[in-house]
PDB file of C-alpha atoms in Angstrom:
ATOM      1  CA  GLU J1284     -36.399 -23.859   2.501  1.00  0.00           C
ATOM      2  CA  PHE J1285     -34.149 -20.639   2.782  1.00  0.00           C
ATOM      3  CA  THR J1286     -33.242 -20.195   6.268  1.00  0.00           C
ATOM      4  CA  GLY J1287     -31.930 -16.634   6.072  1.00  0.00           C
ATOM      5  CA  SER J1288     -29.990 -14.286   3.823  1.00  0.00           C
ATOM      6  CA  GLN J1289     -27.064 -11.941   4.018  1.00  0.00           C
ATOM      7  CA  GLY J1290     -26.767  -9.253   1.417  1.00  0.00           C
ATOM      8  CA  SER J1291     -27.235 -10.761  -1.869  1.00  0.00           C
ATOM      9  CA  HIS J1292     -26.533 -14.334  -0.553  1.00  0.00           C
ATOM     10  CA  LYS J1293     -29.006 -16.898   0.724  1.00  0.00           C
ATOM     11  CA  ARG J1294     -28.655 -20.337   2.284  1.00  0.00           C
ATOM     12  CA  LEU J1295     -30.648 -23.299   1.104  1.00  0.00           C
ATOM     13  CA  CYS J1296     -30.085 -25.934   3.970  1.00  0.00           C
ATOM     14  CA  LEU J1297     -30.230 -29.662   3.338  1.00  0.00           C
ATOM     15  CA  MET J1298     -30.157 -32.706   5.552  1.00  0.00           C
ATOM     16  CA  ASP J1299     -29.282 -33.306   9.059  1.00  0.00           C
ATOM     17  CA  ASN J1300     -31.067 -30.556  10.857  1.00  0.00           C
ATOM     18  CA  PRO J1301     -28.804 -27.738   9.367  1.00  0.00           C
ATOM     19  CA  GLN J1302     -27.751 -24.939  11.648  1.00  0.00           C
ATOM     20  CA  ARG J1303     -27.655 -21.195  10.642  1.00  0.00           C
ATOM     21  CA  PRO J1304     -24.394 -19.395  11.450  1.00  0.00           C
ATOM     22  CA  SER J1305     -24.700 -17.165  14.580  1.00  0.00           C
ATOM     23  CA  ASP J1306     -25.573 -13.521  14.290  1.00  0.00           C
ATOM     24  CA  LYS J1307     -23.339 -12.384  17.163  1.00  0.00           C
ATOM     25  CA  ALA J1308     -21.268  -9.336  16.495  1.00  0.00           C
ATOM     26  CA  ARG J1309     -18.204  -9.814  14.404  1.00  0.00           C
ATOM     27  CA  ILE J1310     -14.707  -9.866  15.808  1.00  0.00           C
ATOM     28  CA  HIS J1311     -12.157  -7.649  14.352  1.00  0.00           C
ATOM     29  CA  GLY J1312     -10.677  -9.084  11.350  1.00  0.00           C
ATOM     30  CA  CYS J1313     -13.230 -11.666  10.670  1.00  0.00           C
ATOM     31  CA  ALA J1314     -13.827 -13.859   7.601  1.00  0.00           C
ATOM     32  CA  SER J1315     -16.598 -12.874   5.231  1.00  0.00           C
ATOM     33  CA  GLU J1316     -19.431 -15.389   5.239  1.00  0.00           C
ATOM     34  CA  LYS J1317     -20.160 -14.636   1.677  1.00  0.00           C
ATOM     35  CA  ASP J1318     -16.740 -15.984   0.551  1.00  0.00           C
ATOM     36  CA  PRO J1319     -13.891 -16.656   2.916  1.00  0.00           C
ATOM     37  CA  SER J1320     -11.476 -16.809   0.018  1.00  0.00           C
ATOM     38  CA  LEU J1321     -12.225 -13.137  -0.680  1.00  0.00           C
ATOM     39  CA  ASN J1322     -11.827 -11.579   2.643  1.00  0.00           C
ATOM     40  CA  GLN J1323      -9.477 -13.825   4.982  1.00  0.00           C
ATOM     41  CA  ALA J1324      -7.767 -11.769   7.567  1.00  0.00           C
ATOM     42  CA  ASN J1325      -5.958 -12.224  10.844  1.00  0.00           C
ATOM     43  CA  GLY J1326      -6.904 -15.916  11.109  1.00  0.00           C
ATOM     44  CA  ILE J1327     -10.293 -15.044  12.778  1.00  0.00           C
ATOM     45  CA  GLY J1328     -13.692 -15.965  11.535  1.00  0.00           C
ATOM     46  CA  LYS J1329     -17.266 -15.169  12.510  1.00  0.00           C
ATOM     47  CA  THR J1330     -18.477 -17.317  15.291  1.00  0.00           C
ATOM     48  CA  MET J1331     -19.994 -20.321  13.631  1.00  0.00           C
ATOM     49  CA  GLY J1332     -20.970 -23.966  14.362  1.00  0.00           C
ATOM     50  CA  VAL J1333     -21.535 -26.687  11.776  1.00  0.00           C
ATOM     51  CA  SER J1334     -22.054 -25.244   8.427  1.00  0.00           C
ATOM     52  CA  ARG J1335     -23.910 -27.122   5.780  1.00  0.00           C
ATOM     53  CA  GLY J1336     -26.197 -26.556   2.850  1.00  0.00           C
ATOM     54  CA  ILE J1337     -26.305 -24.754  -0.579  1.00  0.00           C
ATOM     55  CA  GLU J1338     -25.498 -21.175  -0.913  1.00  0.00           C
ATOM     56  CA  VAL J1339     -27.364 -19.126  -3.386  1.00  0.00           C
ATOM     57  CA  VAL J1340     -25.543 -16.049  -4.934  1.00  0.00           C
ATOM     58  CA  ASN J1341     -28.088 -13.487  -6.483  1.00  0.00           C
ATOM     59  CA  LYS J1342     -26.056 -11.511  -8.919  1.00  0.00           C
ATOM     60  CA  GLU J1343     -26.880 -10.959 -12.478  1.00  0.00           C
ATOM     61  CA  HIS J1344     -27.376 -14.712 -12.807  1.00  0.00           C
ATOM     62  CA  ARG J1345     -28.233 -17.015  -9.963  1.00  0.00           C
ATOM     63  CA  LEU J1346     -25.391 -19.292  -8.944  1.00  0.00           C
ATOM     64  CA  TYR J1347     -25.248 -21.974  -6.275  1.00  0.00           C
ATOM     65  CA  ARG J1348     -22.577 -23.710  -4.395  1.00  0.00           C
ATOM     66  CA  ALA J1349     -22.305 -26.396  -1.679  1.00  0.00           C
ATOM     67  CA  ARG J1350     -20.972 -26.001   1.754  1.00  0.00           C
ATOM     68  CA  LEU J1351     -20.200 -28.211   4.718  1.00  0.00           C
ATOM     69  CA  THR J1352     -17.740 -28.030   7.776  1.00  0.00           C
ATOM     70  CA  PHE J1353     -16.895 -31.023  10.072  1.00  0.00           C
ATOM     71  CA  GLY J1354     -13.952 -31.918  12.072  1.00  0.00           C
ATOM     72  CA  GLN J1355     -12.657 -28.262  12.123  1.00  0.00           C
ATOM     73  CA  VAL J1356     -12.356 -28.403   8.266  1.00  0.00           C
ATOM     74  CA  SER J1357     -14.741 -26.213   6.087  1.00  0.00           C
ATOM     75  CA  PHE J1358     -15.339 -27.271   2.447  1.00  0.00           C
ATOM     76  CA  TYR J1359     -17.080 -25.412  -0.329  1.00  0.00           C
ATOM     77  CA  THR J1360     -17.354 -25.952  -3.964  1.00  0.00           C
ATOM     78  CA  ARG J1361     -17.302 -23.768  -7.122  1.00  0.00           C
ATOM     79  CA  LEU J1362     -20.334 -21.825  -8.261  1.00  0.00           C
ATOM     80  CA  VAL J1363     -22.603 -23.646 -10.710  1.00  0.00           C
ATOM     81  CA  PRO J1364     -25.576 -22.302 -12.629  1.00  0.00           C
ATOM     82  CA  LEU J1365     -27.940 -25.241 -11.667  1.00  0.00           C
ATOM     83  CA  LEU J1366     -29.336 -26.150  -8.312  1.00  0.00           C
ATOM     84  CA  ASP J1367     -29.237 -29.939  -9.253  1.00  0.00           C
ATOM     85  CA  GLN J1368     -25.407 -29.574  -9.628  1.00  0.00           C
ATOM     86  CA  ALA J1369     -24.912 -27.954  -6.216  1.00  0.00           C
ATOM     87  CA  VAL J1370     -27.030 -30.577  -4.639  1.00  0.00           C
ATOM     88  CA  GLU J1371     -25.018 -33.292  -6.273  1.00  0.00           C
ATOM     89  CA  HIS J1372     -21.930 -31.557  -4.767  1.00  0.00           C
ATOM     90  CA  HIS J1373     -23.547 -31.274  -1.339  1.00  0.00           C
ATOM     91  CA  ILE J1374     -24.268 -34.877  -1.449  1.00  0.00           C
ATOM     92  CA  LEU J1375     -20.655 -35.723  -2.019  1.00  0.00           C
ATOM     93  CA  LEU J1376     -19.638 -33.536   0.759  1.00  0.00           C
ATOM     94  CA  VAL J1377     -21.953 -35.330   3.120  1.00  0.00           C
ATOM     95  CA  GLN J1378     -20.454 -38.757   1.903  1.00  0.00           C
ATOM     96  CA  ILE J1379     -17.038 -37.586   2.722  1.00  0.00           C
ATOM     97  CA  ARG J1380     -18.016 -36.525   6.222  1.00  0.00           C
ATOM     98  CA  GLN J1381     -19.758 -39.865   6.746  1.00  0.00           C
ATOM     99  CA  ARG J1382     -16.730 -41.771   5.341  1.00  0.00           C
ATOM    100  CA  ALA J1383     -14.313 -39.811   7.679  1.00  0.00           C
ATOM    101  CA  LEU J1384     -16.505 -40.506  10.930  1.00  0.00           C
ATOM    102  CA  GLU J1385     -17.063 -44.262  10.060  1.00  0.00           C
ATOM    103  CA  ALA J1386     -14.153 -45.138  12.572  1.00  0.00           C
ATOM    104  CA  GLY J1387     -15.659 -42.968  15.207  1.00  0.00           C
ATOM    105  CA  PRO J1388     -14.928 -39.264  16.296  1.00  0.00           C
ATOM    106  CA  LEU J1389     -11.978 -37.165  14.799  1.00  0.00           C
ATOM    107  CA  GLU J1390      -9.436 -36.807  17.553  1.00  0.00           C
ATOM    108  CA  ALA J1391      -6.526 -34.463  17.514  1.00  0.00           C
ATOM    109  CA  SER J1392      -3.870 -36.980  16.071  1.00  0.00           C
ATOM    110  CA  ALA J1393      -2.401 -36.773  12.766  1.00  0.00           C
ATOM    111  CA  LYS J1394      -3.853 -40.248  11.895  1.00  0.00           C
ATOM    112  CA  ASP J1395      -7.372 -39.071  12.613  1.00  0.00           C
ATOM    113  CA  SER J1396      -6.796 -35.785  10.813  1.00  0.00           C
ATOM    114  CA  ARG J1397      -5.566 -38.000   7.829  1.00  0.00           C
ATOM    115  CA  ARG J1398      -8.924 -39.732   7.859  1.00  0.00           C
ATOM    116  CA  ILE J1399     -10.484 -36.503   6.369  1.00  0.00           C
ATOM    117  CA  VAL J1400      -8.032 -36.440   3.431  1.00  0.00           C
ATOM    118  CA  SER J1401      -8.598 -40.157   2.844  1.00  0.00           C
ATOM    119  CA  ALA J1402     -12.284 -39.938   2.959  1.00  0.00           C
ATOM    120  CA  CYS J1403     -12.039 -36.993   0.519  1.00  0.00           C
ATOM    121  CA  GLU J1404      -9.772 -38.773  -1.911  1.00  0.00           C
ATOM    122  CA  SER J1405     -11.939 -42.108  -1.871  1.00  0.00           C
ATOM    123  CA  VAL J1406     -15.464 -40.599  -2.105  1.00  0.00           C
ATOM    124  CA  LEU J1407     -14.376 -38.391  -5.086  1.00  0.00           C
ATOM    125  CA  ALA J1408     -12.602 -41.200  -6.771  1.00  0.00           C
ATOM    126  CA  GLU J1409     -15.746 -43.522  -6.448  1.00  0.00           C
ATOM    127  CA  ALA J1410     -17.886 -40.627  -7.807  1.00  0.00           C
ATOM    128  CA  GLY J1411     -15.537 -40.263 -10.765  1.00  0.00           C
ATOM    129  CA  THR J1412     -14.716 -36.644  -9.958  1.00  0.00           C
ATOM    130  CA  SER J1413     -11.953 -34.829  -8.284  1.00  0.00           C
ATOM    131  CA  MET J1414     -11.440 -31.618  -6.067  1.00  0.00           C
ATOM    132  CA  VAL J1415     -10.264 -29.647  -9.167  1.00  0.00           C
ATOM    133  CA  GLU J1416     -13.431 -30.696 -11.312  1.00  0.00           C
ATOM    134  CA  MET J1417     -15.738 -29.709  -8.329  1.00  0.00           C
ATOM    135  CA  GLY J1418     -13.726 -26.407  -7.511  1.00  0.00           C
ATOM    136  CA  LEU J1419     -13.583 -27.798  -3.951  1.00  0.00           C
ATOM    137  CA  ARG J1420     -11.680 -25.501  -1.527  1.00  0.00           C
ATOM    138  CA  VAL J1421     -10.909 -26.080   2.094  1.00  0.00           C
ATOM    139  CA  HIS J1422      -9.951 -24.066   5.093  1.00  0.00           C
ATOM    140  CA  LEU J1423      -9.492 -24.507   8.871  1.00  0.00           C
ATOM    141  CA  ARG J1424     -12.086 -23.384  11.369  1.00  0.00           C
ATOM    142  CA  VAL J1425     -10.981 -23.801  14.855  1.00  0.00           C
ATOM    143  CA  SER J1426     -13.325 -22.425  17.635  1.00  0.00           C
ATOM    144  CA  VAL J1427     -12.131 -21.757  21.283  1.00  0.00           C
ATOM    145  CA  LEU J1428     -14.445 -20.620  24.042  1.00  0.00           C
ATOM    146  CA  GLY J1429     -12.915 -17.989  26.283  1.00  0.00           C
ATOM    147  CA  SER J1430     -14.485 -16.561  29.466  1.00  0.00           C
ATOM    148  CA  ARG J1431     -16.210 -13.642  27.425  1.00  0.00           C
ATOM    149  CA  ARG J1432     -16.692 -14.956  24.080  1.00  0.00           C
ATOM    150  CA  GLN J1433     -16.402 -17.708  21.524  1.00  0.00           C
ATOM    151  CA  VAL J1434     -13.559 -16.971  18.939  1.00  0.00           C
ATOM    152  CA  THR J1435     -13.137 -18.872  15.618  1.00  0.00           C
ATOM    153  CA  ILE J1436      -9.842 -19.086  14.160  1.00  0.00           C
ATOM    154  CA  SER J1437      -9.768 -19.463  10.371  1.00  0.00           C
ATOM    155  CA  SER J1438      -6.928 -20.358   8.064  1.00  0.00           C
ATOM    156  CA  PRO J1439      -6.687 -18.992   4.446  1.00  0.00           C
ATOM    157  CA  ILE J1440      -7.843 -21.228   1.564  1.00  0.00           C
ATOM    158  CA  ILE J1441      -4.940 -23.865   1.368  1.00  0.00           C
ATOM    159  CA  THR J1442      -4.656 -27.623   0.341  1.00  0.00           C
ATOM    160  CA  ILE J1443      -6.501 -30.229   2.357  1.00  0.00           C
ATOM    161  CA  GLU J1444      -3.125 -31.921   3.347  1.00  0.00           C
ATOM    162  CA  GLU J1445      -1.978 -28.537   4.931  1.00  0.00           C
ATOM    163  CA  VAL J1446      -5.415 -28.033   6.507  1.00  0.00           C
ATOM    164  CA  VAL J1447      -5.165 -31.230   8.354  1.00  0.00           C
ATOM    165  CA  ARG J1448      -1.732 -30.566   9.623  1.00  0.00           C
ATOM    166  CA  TRP J1449      -2.695 -27.272  11.041  1.00  0.00           C
ATOM    167  CA  ARG J1450      -5.911 -29.090  12.700  1.00  0.00           C
ATOM    168  CA  SER J1451      -3.523 -31.537  14.434  1.00  0.00           C
ATOM    169  CA  ARG J1452      -1.366 -28.741  15.597  1.00  0.00           C
ATOM    170  CA  PHE J1453      -4.174 -26.738  17.042  1.00  0.00           C
ATOM    171  CA  LEU J1454      -5.889 -29.565  18.653  1.00  0.00           C
ATOM    172  CA  GLU J1455      -2.847 -31.109  20.187  1.00  0.00           C
ATOM    173  CA  SER J1456      -1.660 -27.747  21.466  1.00  0.00           C
ATOM    174  CA  LYS J1457      -4.843 -26.920  23.130  1.00  0.00           C
ATOM    175  CA  GLN J1458      -4.543 -29.967  25.247  1.00  0.00           C
ATOM    176  CA  VAL J1459      -1.180 -28.473  26.612  1.00  0.00           C
ATOM    177  CA  SER J1460      -1.655 -24.919  27.572  1.00  0.00           C
ATOM    178  CA  TRP J1461      -2.716 -21.412  26.193  1.00  0.00           C
ATOM    179  CA  GLN J1462       0.871 -20.551  25.468  1.00  0.00           C
ATOM    180  CA  ALA J1463       1.236 -23.700  23.348  1.00  0.00           C
ATOM    181  CA  PHE J1464      -1.936 -22.928  21.537  1.00  0.00           C
ATOM    182  CA  ARG J1465      -0.832 -19.263  21.055  1.00  0.00           C
ATOM    183  CA  ALA J1466       2.368 -20.343  19.504  1.00  0.00           C
ATOM    184  CA  VAL J1467       0.528 -22.275  16.858  1.00  0.00           C
ATOM    185  CA  TRP J1468      -1.956 -19.429  16.218  1.00  0.00           C
ATOM    186  CA  LEU J1469       1.084 -17.014  16.031  1.00  0.00           C
ATOM    187  CA  ASP J1470       2.369 -19.229  13.099  1.00  0.00           C
ATOM    188  CA  LEU J1471      -0.945 -19.257  11.354  1.00  0.00           C
ATOM    189  CA  LEU J1472      -1.289 -15.534  11.464  1.00  0.00           C
ATOM    190  CA  GLN J1473       2.107 -15.271   9.424  1.00  0.00           C
ATOM    191  CA  HIS J1474       0.837 -17.637   6.818  1.00  0.00           C
ATOM    192  CA  PRO J1475       1.515 -16.228   3.168  1.00  0.00           C
ATOM    193  CA  GLY J1476      -1.808 -17.418   1.998  1.00  0.00           C
ATOM    194  CA  PHE J1477      -3.734 -14.575   3.693  1.00  0.00           C
ATOM    195  CA  LEU J1478      -4.911 -12.224   1.093  1.00  0.00           C
ATOM    196  CA  ARG J1479      -4.937  -8.457   0.414  1.00  0.00           C
ATOM    197  CA  GLY J1480      -1.863  -7.763   2.550  1.00  0.00           C
ATOM    198  CA  LYS J1481      -3.248  -9.388   5.499  1.00  0.00           C
ATOM    199  CA  LYS J1482      -0.288 -11.530   6.428  1.00  0.00           C
ATOM    200  CA  ARG J1483       1.356 -10.339   9.686  1.00  0.00           C
ATOM    201  CA  SER J1484       5.090 -10.304  10.651  1.00  0.00           C
ATOM    202  CA  GLU J1485       5.815 -12.068  13.924  1.00  0.00           C
ATOM    203  CA  ALA J1486       5.693  -8.915  15.980  1.00  0.00           C
ATOM    204  CA  GLU J1487       2.515  -7.840  14.306  1.00  0.00           C
ATOM    205  CA  ALA J1488       1.051 -11.169  15.104  1.00  0.00           C
ATOM    206  CA  ASP J1489       2.231 -11.240  18.720  1.00  0.00           C
ATOM    207  CA  ASN J1490       0.751  -7.885  19.192  1.00  0.00           C
ATOM    208  CA  PHE J1491      -2.575  -8.941  17.813  1.00  0.00           C
ATOM    209  CA  LEU J1492      -2.684 -12.042  20.194  1.00  0.00           C
ATOM    210  CA  SER J1493      -1.761 -10.035  23.237  1.00  0.00           C
ATOM    211  CA  GLN J1494      -5.491  -8.925  23.460  1.00  0.00           C
ATOM    212  CA  TYR J1495      -6.451 -12.640  24.069  1.00  0.00           C
ATOM    213  CA  ASP J1496      -3.757 -13.352  26.753  1.00  0.00           C
ATOM    214  CA  GLU J1497      -5.554 -12.469  29.881  1.00  0.00           C
ATOM    215  CA  ASN J1498      -8.922 -13.942  28.886  1.00  0.00           C
ATOM    216  CA  MET J1499      -7.590 -17.222  27.370  1.00  0.00           C
ATOM    217  CA  SER J1500      -5.071 -17.780  30.062  1.00  0.00           C
ATOM    218  CA  ALA J1501      -7.862 -17.573  32.637  1.00  0.00           C
ATOM    219  CA  SER J1502     -10.049 -19.944  30.623  1.00  0.00           C
ATOM    220  CA  TRP J1503      -7.271 -22.517  30.448  1.00  0.00           C
ATOM    221  CA  GLU J1504      -6.656 -22.175  34.312  1.00  0.00           C
ATOM    222  CA  HIS J1505     -10.273 -22.634  34.939  1.00  0.00           C
ATOM    223  CA  VAL J1506     -10.370 -25.901  32.941  1.00  0.00           C
ATOM    224  CA  ARG J1507      -7.309 -27.029  34.719  1.00  0.00           C
ATOM    225  CA  SER J1508      -8.949 -26.251  38.092  1.00  0.00           C
ATOM    226  CA  VAL J1509     -12.250 -27.896  37.496  1.00  0.00           C
ATOM    227  CA  ARG J1510     -10.853 -31.079  35.668  1.00  0.00           C
ATOM    228  CA  SER J1511     -10.612 -33.093  38.669  1.00  0.00           C
ATOM    229  CA  GLY J1512     -14.344 -32.631  39.410  1.00  0.00           C
ATOM    230  CA  ALA J1513     -15.790 -32.239  35.891  1.00  0.00           C
ATOM    231  CA  GLY J1514     -13.539 -34.818  34.144  1.00  0.00           C
ATOM    232  CA  PRO J1515     -11.297 -33.934  31.195  1.00  0.00           C
ATOM    233  CA  GLU J1516     -13.941 -34.485  28.433  1.00  0.00           C
ATOM    234  CA  ARG J1517     -16.539 -32.099  29.983  1.00  0.00           C
ATOM    235  CA  SER J1518     -13.814 -29.475  30.668  1.00  0.00           C
ATOM    236  CA  GLN J1519     -12.437 -29.709  27.146  1.00  0.00           C
ATOM    237  CA  LYS J1520     -15.904 -29.210  25.767  1.00  0.00           C
ATOM    238  CA  ARG J1521     -16.453 -26.079  27.641  1.00  0.00           C
ATOM    239  CA  LEU J1522     -13.253 -24.539  26.430  1.00  0.00           C
ATOM    240  CA  PHE J1523     -13.246 -25.949  22.831  1.00  0.00           C
ATOM    241  CA  ARG J1524     -16.087 -26.261  20.358  1.00  0.00           C
ATOM    242  CA  ARG J1525     -15.209 -29.115  17.928  1.00  0.00           C
TER     243      ARG J1525
END
């Protein structure tokens, strides 16, 4: 069943009660839902929860690709001409997620982040394929809920090993303070992988993040103030969407 369309792109959702991306207004410098590799900018993405399914690209010839996001890592495969091929790719992505979660929820530690890499490597090896053959690309998606809106931070398309390193840095820093989290975000904004001249200097990145300082500092302080009554787990869930 098609759950919606955006321009010439449609999403065929499969398995596990798929969720459609939010239609909220985009934040300045957001990533394109059509292809994040073509329009990554500022480390900001459209507000989005778990993404999964088959994307249909209606151009001169209909093409398909599989997508799935879990553990703050977004996966998508190369475009293929046959739906059956995309479904096979999607099944492998689901198996990667299941393998990564076998030992329990994915926490912030480098050890837990490494489970994502190990799951990807083992599932693809067992299937007799590889990331290169699938055209599998990955990028980071970390959502943080401020007092006014949810912001999704996206990395450029990078290697899965680098993605999980950034994942651990973001999730570990968010347990400390807004300033610690901001410092990691500042580094990401200067990543050379951003396309079309969107890489920022340190001064430009700092200026960009200044718009979030008041809002995010207040959110972190609120979590700290209610933690004793709400408990750390509930407080963290209010501020961060995993």
